[in-house]
Amino acid sequence: MFERPQSGERAILVHAGTQGAPHSNEREEFAELARSAGASVVGEVVSARRRPDPKYFIGSGKLEELKALVGETCAELVISSTPLSPSQERNLERALRCRVLDRAGLILDIFAQRAQSFEGKLQVELAQLRHLSTRLVRGWTHLERQKGGIGLRGPGETQLETDRRLLGGRVRTLTQRLDQVDKRRTLNRQNRVRAEIPTVALVGYTNAGKSTLFNALTEAGVYVQDQLFATLDPTVRRLDLPGGQPIVLADTVGFVRDLPHELVAAFRSTLKEAREADLIVHLIDASDTNRWQRVRQVNAVLKDLGADDVPQIRVYNKIDKLERQPRVTRNGRGEGRSVWLSATSGEGLGILVDAIESRLRPQSVQGFLTLGAGQGRQRAKLFELGAVRNESPTDEGGWILELDMAERDLRRFLKRENLAPDILDSSPDDLTARAVN
């Protein structure tokens, strides 16, 4: 059986697609991912099939081409831009006599290199183990046969079963530790809410310049490098706005196209900073020709996290590469909607801070909320917040509450109580008929 090499950086990239050949921008991004992992790209193969081959994903002709290229370049690693099944990965390794990795495995490797904090290392290890659990089959074939006879009887389970049991135990341990970390983060967020300190989360496609902007605003000294996933560990810092209001600025992990599900699941507690934020600053590389595609991909991840209803300011970074001037566009209420700036040179930072301050300025919301007889706790909470201007009972034992409260407080309340965002009525729905005289 072929033994997988333990190391190797000379890599051949396989760009395979079932809807035609991958676009040149997608191929360049994948090559940049490989270089970010430390690979030396020595060759590339492009393949387009209507349907993937069940054994190798690529066809027999491309397989022979890939074999020849591996021999010519002395490549030690082949990386596929498309997900491979465990059997396809093993079959390619046997045919090519070198290690084979797919996109998910490559991104996991980058994350393993970049993670520095205790939480980040736990999250990456959990994602790696979940990914590895699907690739244990026939990994120990030389130990899998149980034998009988004196001195040859095993412990009663195969090596594969032992590996699965140990891996499952480690996954449970990591999950429990991350749950504890998540509880601490939740407690910190609750303390900030009680102190009425708004949270602003920086999100964006990887290498859009989030850490550079974060450093420029807070002087945090976060590691910055022109590469994908330069920083993974979330950083939270206090920032005082010009009007004196303190906010908490959170730098989150960067997004990328086809981010592995294992990573999204493992980093869910970290990404809650975006879901629970009062405002999201969505950073966009203005010099990227595919920026609108990147915007859609980031918004798709935010929707998956349940953060798509959080107010956003779009920040178009790197205007120094386009020789543009900083500027701001505003919505109908005069609030900053999008800002053009350069985090590297500092041009436009003041405009962004002013836009953040204008969006966080409390906006009053008035309306009517109907609560049932079993929702006394929600009613008491609204009175505690000082949001109730008037109250009328209903025939069913509930209440119709006339509310006047800050928009962000209302949004937090509705999210915390799992109530629909549009549950508030602009006028009482036949209030007089339902009220008890």
XYZ file of N, CA, C and O in Angstrom, residues 152-320:
676
model
N -1.560 -13.780 19.605
C -1.919 -12.972 18.447
C -3.296 -12.330 18.584
O -3.748 -11.657 17.672
N -3.961 -12.581 19.710
C -5.298 -12.008 19.873
C -5.184 -10.522 20.225
O -4.435 -10.141 21.122
N -5.964 -9.706 19.533
C -5.925 -8.264 19.729
C -6.832 -7.821 20.852
O -7.391 -8.633 21.587
N -6.993 -6.513 20.998
C -7.802 -5.969 22.096
C -9.294 -6.082 21.857
O -10.077 -5.584 22.652
N -9.703 -6.680 20.750
C -11.130 -6.849 20.487
C -11.687 -5.837 19.530
O -12.868 -5.852 19.224
N -10.871 -4.896 19.028
C -11.321 -3.933 18.039
C -10.183 -3.640 17.075
O -9.017 -3.777 17.421
N -10.534 -3.283 15.881
C -9.515 -2.994 14.880
C -8.862 -1.655 15.173
O -9.358 -0.840 15.943
N -7.718 -1.389 14.539
C -7.042 -0.101 14.707
C -7.937 1.040 14.221
O -7.957 2.122 14.809
N -8.688 0.789 13.144
C -9.588 1.812 12.620
C -10.647 2.181 13.653
O -10.959 3.358 13.863
N -11.196 1.155 14.331
C -12.210 1.424 15.352
C -11.608 2.173 16.533
O -12.236 3.062 17.120
N -10.360 1.814 16.888
C -9.675 2.530 17.966
C -9.490 3.999 17.604
O -9.715 4.898 18.420
N -9.050 4.243 16.364
C -8.862 5.628 15.916
C -10.163 6.416 15.983
O -10.193 7.566 16.425
N -11.244 5.791 15.525
C -12.537 6.481 15.540
C -12.970 6.807 16.968
O -13.495 7.890 17.235
N -12.743 5.858 17.883
C -13.134 6.087 19.275
C -12.313 7.215 19.893
O -12.858 8.092 20.565
N -10.993 7.193 19.673
C -10.136 8.238 20.221
C -10.468 9.600 19.608
O -10.475 10.628 20.303
N -10.718 9.619 18.300
C -11.048 10.876 17.629
C -12.366 11.428 18.158
O -12.492 12.616 18.425
N -13.365 10.536 18.335
C -14.651 10.988 18.856
C -14.534 11.553 20.256
O -15.174 12.556 20.594
N -13.688 10.936 21.086
C -13.480 11.450 22.436
C -12.826 12.814 22.434
O -13.192 13.694 23.223
N -11.840 13.010 21.536
C -11.171 14.298 21.452
C -12.122 15.375 20.951
O -12.094 16.516 21.430
N -12.990 15.030 19.989
C -13.972 15.993 19.482
C -14.902 16.437 20.610
O -15.217 17.621 20.751
N -15.342 15.488 21.429
C -16.231 15.852 22.544
C -15.521 16.772 23.542
O -16.103 17.733 24.049
N -14.238 16.472 23.825
C -13.473 17.311 24.755
C -13.333 18.733 24.219
O -13.534 19.715 24.946
N -12.984 18.848 22.922
C -12.819 20.175 22.323
C -14.134 20.938 22.307
O -14.167 22.145 22.553
N -15.220 20.230 22.000
C -16.534 20.877 21.964
C -16.897 21.434 23.328
O -17.416 22.555 23.446
N -16.611 20.663 24.391
C -16.912 21.127 25.745
C -16.077 22.364 26.103
O -16.582 23.317 26.697
N -14.784 22.346 25.726
C -13.927 23.496 26.036
C -14.387 24.742 25.283
O -14.389 25.852 25.830
N -14.780 24.549 24.009
C -15.249 25.698 23.233
C -16.583 26.217 23.754
O -16.860 27.416 23.671
N -17.413 25.319 24.298
C -18.661 25.763 24.919
C -18.379 26.671 26.112
O -19.086 27.661 26.341
N -17.324 26.329 26.876
C -16.948 27.167 28.015
C -16.456 28.534 27.544
O -16.782 29.573 28.137
N -15.654 28.528 26.459
C -15.184 29.795 25.893
C -16.358 30.622 25.398
O -16.411 31.850 25.588
N -17.323 29.947 24.769
C -18.505 30.638 24.252
C -19.310 31.262 25.389
O -19.836 32.374 25.258
N -19.393 30.575 26.522
C -20.122 31.126 27.670
C -19.443 32.391 28.184
O -20.115 33.353 28.555
N -18.082 32.372 28.200
C -17.365 33.574 28.637
C -17.594 34.729 27.669
O -17.785 35.878 28.088
N -17.582 34.434 26.358
C -17.841 35.485 25.377
C -19.256 36.035 25.538
O -19.484 37.241 25.447
N -20.210 35.136 25.749
C -21.599 35.569 25.929
C -21.729 36.454 27.156
O -22.425 37.478 27.137
N -21.034 36.082 28.241
C -21.075 36.890 29.461
C -20.479 38.272 29.218
O -21.024 39.291 29.681
N -19.374 38.322 28.466
C -18.757 39.616 28.155
C -19.698 40.484 27.326
O -19.800 41.703 27.545
N -20.386 39.851 26.346
C -21.338 40.609 25.533
C -22.491 41.142 26.382
O -22.943 42.272 26.209
N -22.975 40.302 27.323
C -24.069 40.739 28.190
C -23.642 41.902 29.076
O -24.424 42.827 29.324
N -22.384 41.858 29.544
C -21.877 42.972 30.358
C -21.819 44.257 29.536
O -22.116 45.343 30.047
N -21.419 44.133 28.256
C -21.367 45.325 27.408
C -22.765 45.878 27.156
O -22.963 47.094 27.091
N -23.747 44.968 27.000
C -25.126 45.414 26.777
C -25.638 46.149 28.009
O -26.276 47.213 27.903
N -25.362 45.578 29.201
C -25.812 46.240 30.428
C -25.143 47.598 30.600
O -25.745 48.538 31.129
N -23.901 47.691 30.181
C -23.196 48.973 30.269
C -23.556 49.906 29.114
O -23.047 51.026 29.061
N -24.429 49.442 28.218
C -24.869 50.213 27.051
C -23.687 50.657 26.189
O -23.619 51.807 25.732
N -22.738 49.738 25.987
C -21.603 50.002 25.101
C -21.865 49.271 23.786
O -21.885 48.044 23.752
N -22.098 49.983 22.700
C -22.387 49.327 21.414
C -21.170 48.551 20.895
O -20.015 48.900 21.179
N -21.442 47.512 20.130
C -20.398 46.709 19.511
C -20.429 46.894 18.001
O -21.495 46.818 17.386
N -19.264 47.144 17.419
C -19.122 47.277 15.972
C -18.190 46.154 15.503
O -17.063 46.036 16.000
N -18.649 45.329 14.576
C -17.869 44.194 14.091
C -17.320 44.487 12.701
O -18.061 44.929 11.814
N -16.027 44.245 12.519
C -15.402 44.348 11.201
C -15.494 43.000 10.505
O -15.016 41.992 11.034
N -16.118 42.964 9.338
C -16.191 41.737 8.555
C -15.741 42.043 7.131
O -15.678 43.201 6.719
N -15.458 40.996 6.386
C -15.063 41.194 5.004
C -14.351 39.985 4.449
O -13.994 39.053 5.182
N -14.155 39.990 3.158
C -13.419 38.925 2.489
C -11.970 38.962 2.963
O -11.439 40.020 3.325
N -11.342 37.803 2.999
C -9.963 37.756 3.474
C -9.056 38.646 2.627
O -9.230 38.762 1.412
N -8.120 39.301 3.278
C -7.142 40.197 2.661
C -7.771 41.501 2.165
O -7.198 42.189 1.318
N -8.947 41.856 2.713
C -9.560 43.140 2.344
C -8.957 44.299 3.133
O -9.164 45.456 2.784
N -8.223 43.975 4.213
C -7.572 45.012 5.002
C -8.206 45.256 6.352
O -8.045 46.337 6.926
N -8.917 44.261 6.910
C -9.603 44.447 8.193
C -8.620 44.738 9.318
O -8.827 45.639 10.131
N -7.548 43.946 9.409
C -6.587 44.135 10.503
C -5.865 45.472 10.375
O -5.573 46.131 11.379
N -5.572 45.903 9.143
C -4.944 47.209 8.941
C -5.869 48.323 9.427
O -5.441 49.264 10.107
N -7.150 48.238 9.071
C -8.118 49.234 9.525
C -8.290 49.177 11.037
O -8.369 50.217 11.704
N -8.319 47.974 11.582
C -8.470 47.796 13.024
C -7.308 48.466 13.765
O -7.502 49.175 14.754
N -6.088 48.251 13.271
C -4.919 48.879 13.882
C -4.962 50.399 13.754
O -4.602 51.131 14.683
N -5.399 50.888 12.591
C -5.445 52.327 12.359
C -6.436 53.012 13.301
O -6.207 54.145 13.743
N -7.524 52.324 13.634
C -8.552 52.919 14.495
C -8.227 52.775 15.971
O -8.547 53.650 16.776
N -7.592 51.656 16.353
C -7.422 51.349 17.782
C -5.978 51.257 18.238
O -5.736 51.120 19.438
N -5.016 51.271 17.282
C -3.600 51.080 17.614
C -3.390 49.774 18.372
O -2.621 49.697 19.340
N -4.064 48.716 17.912
C -4.015 47.428 18.611
C -2.745 46.644 18.323
O -2.372 45.760 19.086
N -2.075 46.920 17.210
C -0.859 46.188 16.879
C -1.113 44.782 16.385
O -0.265 43.894 16.534
N -2.281 44.532 15.774
C -2.591 43.206 15.224
C -1.688 42.926 14.029
O -1.381 43.813 13.235
N -1.260 41.665 13.894
C -0.365 41.275 12.805
C -1.019 41.556 11.454
O -2.186 41.230 11.232
N -0.253 42.176 10.552
C -0.760 42.531 9.223
C 0.217 42.019 8.181
O 1.432 42.192 8.301
N -0.308 41.364 7.154
C 0.522 40.872 6.060
C -0.344 40.773 4.811
O -1.539 40.469 4.903
N 0.240 41.032 3.647
C -0.499 40.969 2.383
C -0.619 39.519 1.939
O 0.052 39.064 1.022
N -1.461 38.766 2.643
C -1.704 37.359 2.307
C -3.072 36.961 2.849
O -3.621 37.628 3.723
N -3.606 35.871 2.308
C -4.915 35.409 2.746
C -4.819 34.841 4.154
O -3.877 34.121 4.481
N -5.817 35.163 4.974
C -5.894 34.675 6.357
C -4.615 34.979 7.141
O -4.057 34.114 7.809
N -4.127 36.224 7.055
C -2.933 36.590 7.817
C -3.207 36.515 9.318
O -2.337 36.149 10.097
N -4.430 36.878 9.727
C -4.791 36.793 11.140
C -6.100 36.032 11.275
O -7.015 36.188 10.471
N -6.170 35.199 12.318
C -7.372 34.413 12.578
C -8.001 34.751 13.919
O -9.205 34.689 14.075
N -7.169 35.049 14.888
C -7.670 35.229 16.235
C -8.447 36.531 16.354
O -7.937 37.603 16.012
N -9.693 36.466 16.840
C -10.498 37.680 16.970
C -9.922 38.599 18.040
O -9.434 38.147 19.078
N -9.953 39.889 17.786
C -9.446 40.878 18.730
C -10.536 41.904 18.996
O -11.230 42.338 18.080
N -10.695 42.272 20.259
C -11.722 43.232 20.669
C -11.031 44.382 21.390
O -10.222 44.157 22.295
N -11.310 45.610 20.967
C -10.720 46.785 21.589
C -11.785 47.879 21.778
O -12.735 47.972 21.002
N -11.561 48.709 22.781
C -12.444 49.852 23.032
C -11.996 51.029 22.163
O -10.805 51.258 21.977
N -12.980 51.753 21.635
C -12.713 52.936 20.831
C -13.672 54.038 21.262
O -14.886 53.821 21.336
N -13.127 55.213 21.584
C -13.953 56.353 21.978
C -14.237 57.219 20.748
O -13.310 57.685 20.075
N -15.513 57.415 20.465
C -15.920 58.237 19.332
C -15.742 59.718 19.664
O -15.625 60.098 20.836
N -15.703 60.590 18.651
C -15.476 62.026 18.905
C -16.467 62.634 19.889
O -16.113 63.516 20.666
N -17.711 62.166 19.891
C -18.703 62.693 20.812
C -18.557 62.196 22.227
O -19.341 62.578 23.105
N -17.582 61.315 22.481
C -17.355 60.787 23.820
C -17.954 59.419 24.061
O -17.696 58.803 25.104
N -18.782 58.908 23.133
C -19.406 57.608 23.332
C -18.387 56.490 23.111
O -17.750 56.423 22.062
N -18.233 55.577 24.086
C -17.329 54.443 23.873
C -18.021 53.336 23.089
O -19.231 53.117 23.230
N -17.268 52.660 22.235
C -17.778 51.491 21.525
C -16.746 50.373 21.640
O -15.603 50.607 22.018
N -17.174 49.167 21.342
C -16.270 48.024 21.277
C -16.133 47.629 19.816
O -17.134 47.359 19.145
N -14.891 47.614 19.312
C -14.616 47.254 17.930
C -14.062 45.830 17.901
O -13.089 45.525 18.596
N -14.691 44.939 17.130
C -14.296 43.532 17.070
C -13.802 43.188 15.670
O -14.512 43.417 14.683
N -12.578 42.669 15.593
C -12.000 42.218 14.324
C -12.252 40.724 14.195
O -11.774 39.936 15.013
N -13.019 40.302 13.175
C -13.387 38.895 13.023
C -12.541 38.233 11.945
O -11.810 38.886 11.204
N -12.652 36.898 11.864
C -11.917 36.139 10.866
C -12.426 36.478 9.468
O -13.616 36.753 9.273
N -11.524 36.491 8.487
C -11.921 36.805 7.121
C -12.701 35.669 6.472
O -12.554 34.502 6.834
N -13.537 36.016 5.515
C -14.319 35.038 4.784
C -13.631 34.718 3.463
O -12.770 35.464 2.989
N -14.035 33.621 2.850
C -13.495 33.220 1.561
C -14.549 32.386 0.858
O -15.445 31.823 1.499
N -14.438 32.313 -0.452
C -15.389 31.515 -1.230
C -15.278 30.045 -0.833
O -14.198 29.508 -0.656
N -16.441 29.387 -0.690
C -16.501 27.963 -0.342
C -15.735 27.668 0.937
O -14.939 26.728 1.017
N -15.967 28.489 1.972
C -15.347 28.233 3.261
C -15.833 26.886 3.784
O -17.036 26.620 3.800
N -14.920 25.976 4.200
C -15.343 24.648 4.637
C -16.366 24.705 5.768
O -16.254 25.520 6.684
N -17.374 23.819 5.683
C -18.423 23.808 6.704
C -17.848 23.530 8.086
O -18.366 24.023 9.090
N -16.779 22.723 8.147
C -16.171 22.428 9.444
C -15.667 23.696 10.115
O -15.766 23.857 11.330
N -15.127 24.624 9.310
C -14.611 25.867 9.876
C -15.731 26.791 10.307
O -15.652 27.435 11.353
N -16.784 26.874 9.502
C -17.909 27.732 9.872
C -18.499 27.261 11.196
O -18.812 28.062 12.084
N -18.618 25.935 11.365
C -19.160 25.384 12.604
C -18.227 25.645 13.775
O -18.663 26.041 14.857
N -16.904 25.442 13.564
C -15.944 25.602 14.654
C -15.821 27.058 15.085
O -15.651 27.357 16.265
N -15.907 27.998 14.122
C -15.726 29.412 14.433
C -17.051 30.124 14.700
O -17.086 31.344 14.752
N -18.123 29.357 14.876
C -19.434 29.990 15.055
C -19.471 30.882 16.292
O -20.075 31.948 16.294
N -18.811 30.435 17.386
C -18.824 31.250 18.607
C -18.089 32.565 18.384
O -18.511 33.620 18.870
N -16.971 32.520 17.632
C -16.237 33.743 17.331
C -17.061 34.670 16.448
O -17.114 35.887 16.657
N -17.723 34.098 15.451
C -18.489 34.902 14.513
C -19.788 35.446 15.111
O -20.479 36.234 14.485
N -20.117 35.001 16.341
C -21.274 35.581 17.013
C -21.073 37.069 17.274
O -22.040 37.800 17.472
N -19.811 37.505 17.297
C -19.551 38.935 17.463
C -20.243 39.733 16.372
O -20.700 40.851 16.602
N -20.308 39.147 15.162
C -20.997 39.826 14.069
C -22.511 39.765 14.250
O -23.216 40.753 14.026
N -23.012 38.609 14.680
C -24.463 38.449 14.824
C -25.019 39.322 15.950
O -26.125 39.848 15.855
N -24.245 39.476 17.028
C -24.726 40.234 18.182
C -24.329 41.707 18.116
O -24.605 42.451 19.050
N -23.656 42.110 17.049
C -23.178 43.494 16.962
C -24.330 44.468 16.728
O -25.383 44.104 16.196
N -24.108 45.713 17.128
C -25.078 46.776 16.835
C -24.888 47.310 15.422
O -25.821 47.851 14.827
N -23.668 47.155 14.898
C -23.356 47.666 13.570
C -22.250 46.810 12.969
O -21.313 46.416 13.667
N -22.360 46.508 11.689
C -21.326 45.770 10.970
C -20.644 46.721 9.994
O -21.316 47.404 9.215
N -19.321 46.775 10.064
C -18.532 47.495 9.081
C -18.006 46.473 8.093
O -17.127 45.667 8.409
N -18.589 46.462 6.903
C -18.259 45.475 5.869
C -17.153 46.048 4.995
O -17.382 46.950 4.191
N -15.944 45.522 5.175
C -14.789 46.031 4.452
C -14.674 45.359 3.085
O -14.746 44.132 2.973
N -14.455 46.172 2.053
C -14.394 45.699 0.671
C -13.125 46.234 0.025
O -12.785 47.416 0.197
N -12.412 45.377 -0.676
C -11.218 45.797 -1.418
C -11.674 46.508 -2.689
O -12.110 45.878 -3.650
N -11.573 47.828 -2.701
C -12.053 48.603 -3.844
C -11.250 48.327 -5.102
O -11.741 48.543 -6.223
N -10.012 47.851 -4.960
C -9.168 47.575 -6.126
C -9.403 46.200 -6.717
O -8.837 45.869 -7.762
N -10.240 45.383 -6.065
C -10.524 44.025 -6.536
C -11.583 44.087 -7.640
O -12.686 44.590 -7.433
N -11.252 43.555 -8.807
C -12.211 43.582 -9.924
C -13.415 42.696 -9.658
O -14.453 42.858 -10.303
N -13.301 41.753 -8.731
C -14.418 40.863 -8.389
C -15.076 41.253 -7.062
O -15.620 40.398 -6.369
N -15.013 42.537 -6.730
C -15.475 42.923 -5.401
C -16.964 42.652 -5.187
O -17.369 42.315 -4.073
N -17.784 42.763 -6.230
C -19.225 42.531 -6.026
C -19.508 41.063 -5.761
O -20.404 40.737 -4.973
N -18.754 40.183 -6.365
C -18.891 38.761 -6.061
C -18.464 38.482 -4.619
O -19.099 37.705 -3.904
N -17.392 39.145 -4.179
C -16.929 38.988 -2.798
C -17.992 39.494 -1.819
O -18.237 38.887 -0.768
N -18.629 40.623 -2.150
C -19.677 41.172 -1.288
C -20.811 40.171 -1.126
O -21.313 39.936 -0.015
N -21.238 39.558 -2.230
C -22.328 38.578 -2.162
C -21.935 37.377 -1.309
O -22.762 36.846 -0.549
N -20.678 36.937 -1.423
C -20.233 35.778 -0.651
C -20.185 36.087 0.844
O -20.563 35.252 1.666
N -19.725 37.284 1.201
C -19.699 37.674 2.613
C -21.119 37.786 3.162
O -21.416 37.295 4.259
N -22.014 38.393 2.398
C -23.403 38.528 2.848
C -24.076 37.168 2.995
O -24.941 36.990 3.867
N -23.685 36.202 2.152
C -24.250 34.856 2.269
C -23.833 34.211 3.594
O -24.649 33.552 4.263
N -22.574 34.393 3.995
C -22.112 33.852 5.275
C -22.816 34.554 6.434
O -23.225 33.925 7.414
N -22.974 35.882 6.330
C -23.674 36.618 7.374
C -25.117 36.145 7.515
O -25.636 36.035 8.636
N -25.752 35.843 6.400
C -27.124 35.327 6.454
C -27.153 33.975 7.132
O -28.057 33.674 7.931
N -26.158 33.125 6.823
C -26.077 31.802 7.454
C -25.889 31.935 8.961
O -26.355 31.094 9.729
N -25.217 32.986 9.411
C -24.981 33.208 10.833
C -26.151 33.907 11.514
O -26.157 34.052 12.735
N -27.135 34.355 10.732
C -28.249 35.092 11.303
C -27.939 36.552 11.553
O -28.598 37.205 12.366
N -26.927 37.085 10.847
C -26.516 38.478 11.046
C -26.907 39.362 9.877
O -26.415 40.488 9.768
N -27.765 38.884 8.997
C -28.104 39.655 7.804
C -29.011 40.845 8.103
O -29.165 41.731 7.267
N -29.633 40.881 9.310
C -30.506 42.005 9.647
C -29.776 43.080 10.452
O -30.382 44.091 10.835
N -28.476 42.880 10.718
C -27.704 43.888 11.460
C -27.349 45.027 10.497
O -26.909 44.778 9.375
N -27.538 46.287 10.902
C -27.198 47.422 10.024
C -25.735 47.360 9.576
O -24.858 46.938 10.338
N -25.490 47.796 8.336
C -24.157 47.722 7.746
C -23.697 49.086 7.251
O -24.489 49.897 6.800
N -22.388 49.301 7.357
C -21.715 50.365 6.616
C -20.706 49.684 5.707
O -19.868 48.918 6.177
N -20.805 49.936 4.414
C -19.834 49.373 3.481
C -18.635 50.305 3.375
O -18.795 51.499 3.113
N -17.456 49.744 3.584
C -16.227 50.533 3.533
C -15.381 50.021 2.381
O -14.949 48.866 2.372
N -15.154 50.876 1.402
C -14.336 50.524 0.236
C -12.901 50.954 0.517
O -12.572 52.136 0.489
N -12.060 49.962 0.806
C -10.685 50.210 1.216
C -9.739 50.209 0.003
O -10.118 49.800 -1.093
N -8.512 50.637 0.237
C -7.419 50.639 -0.747
C -7.671 51.604 -1.906
O -7.340 51.311 -3.065
N -8.267 52.767 -1.594
C -8.477 53.758 -2.658
C -7.153 54.344 -3.135
O -7.100 54.957 -4.207
N -6.065 54.150 -2.343
C -4.765 54.645 -2.766
C -4.285 53.937 -4.025
O -3.507 54.491 -4.805
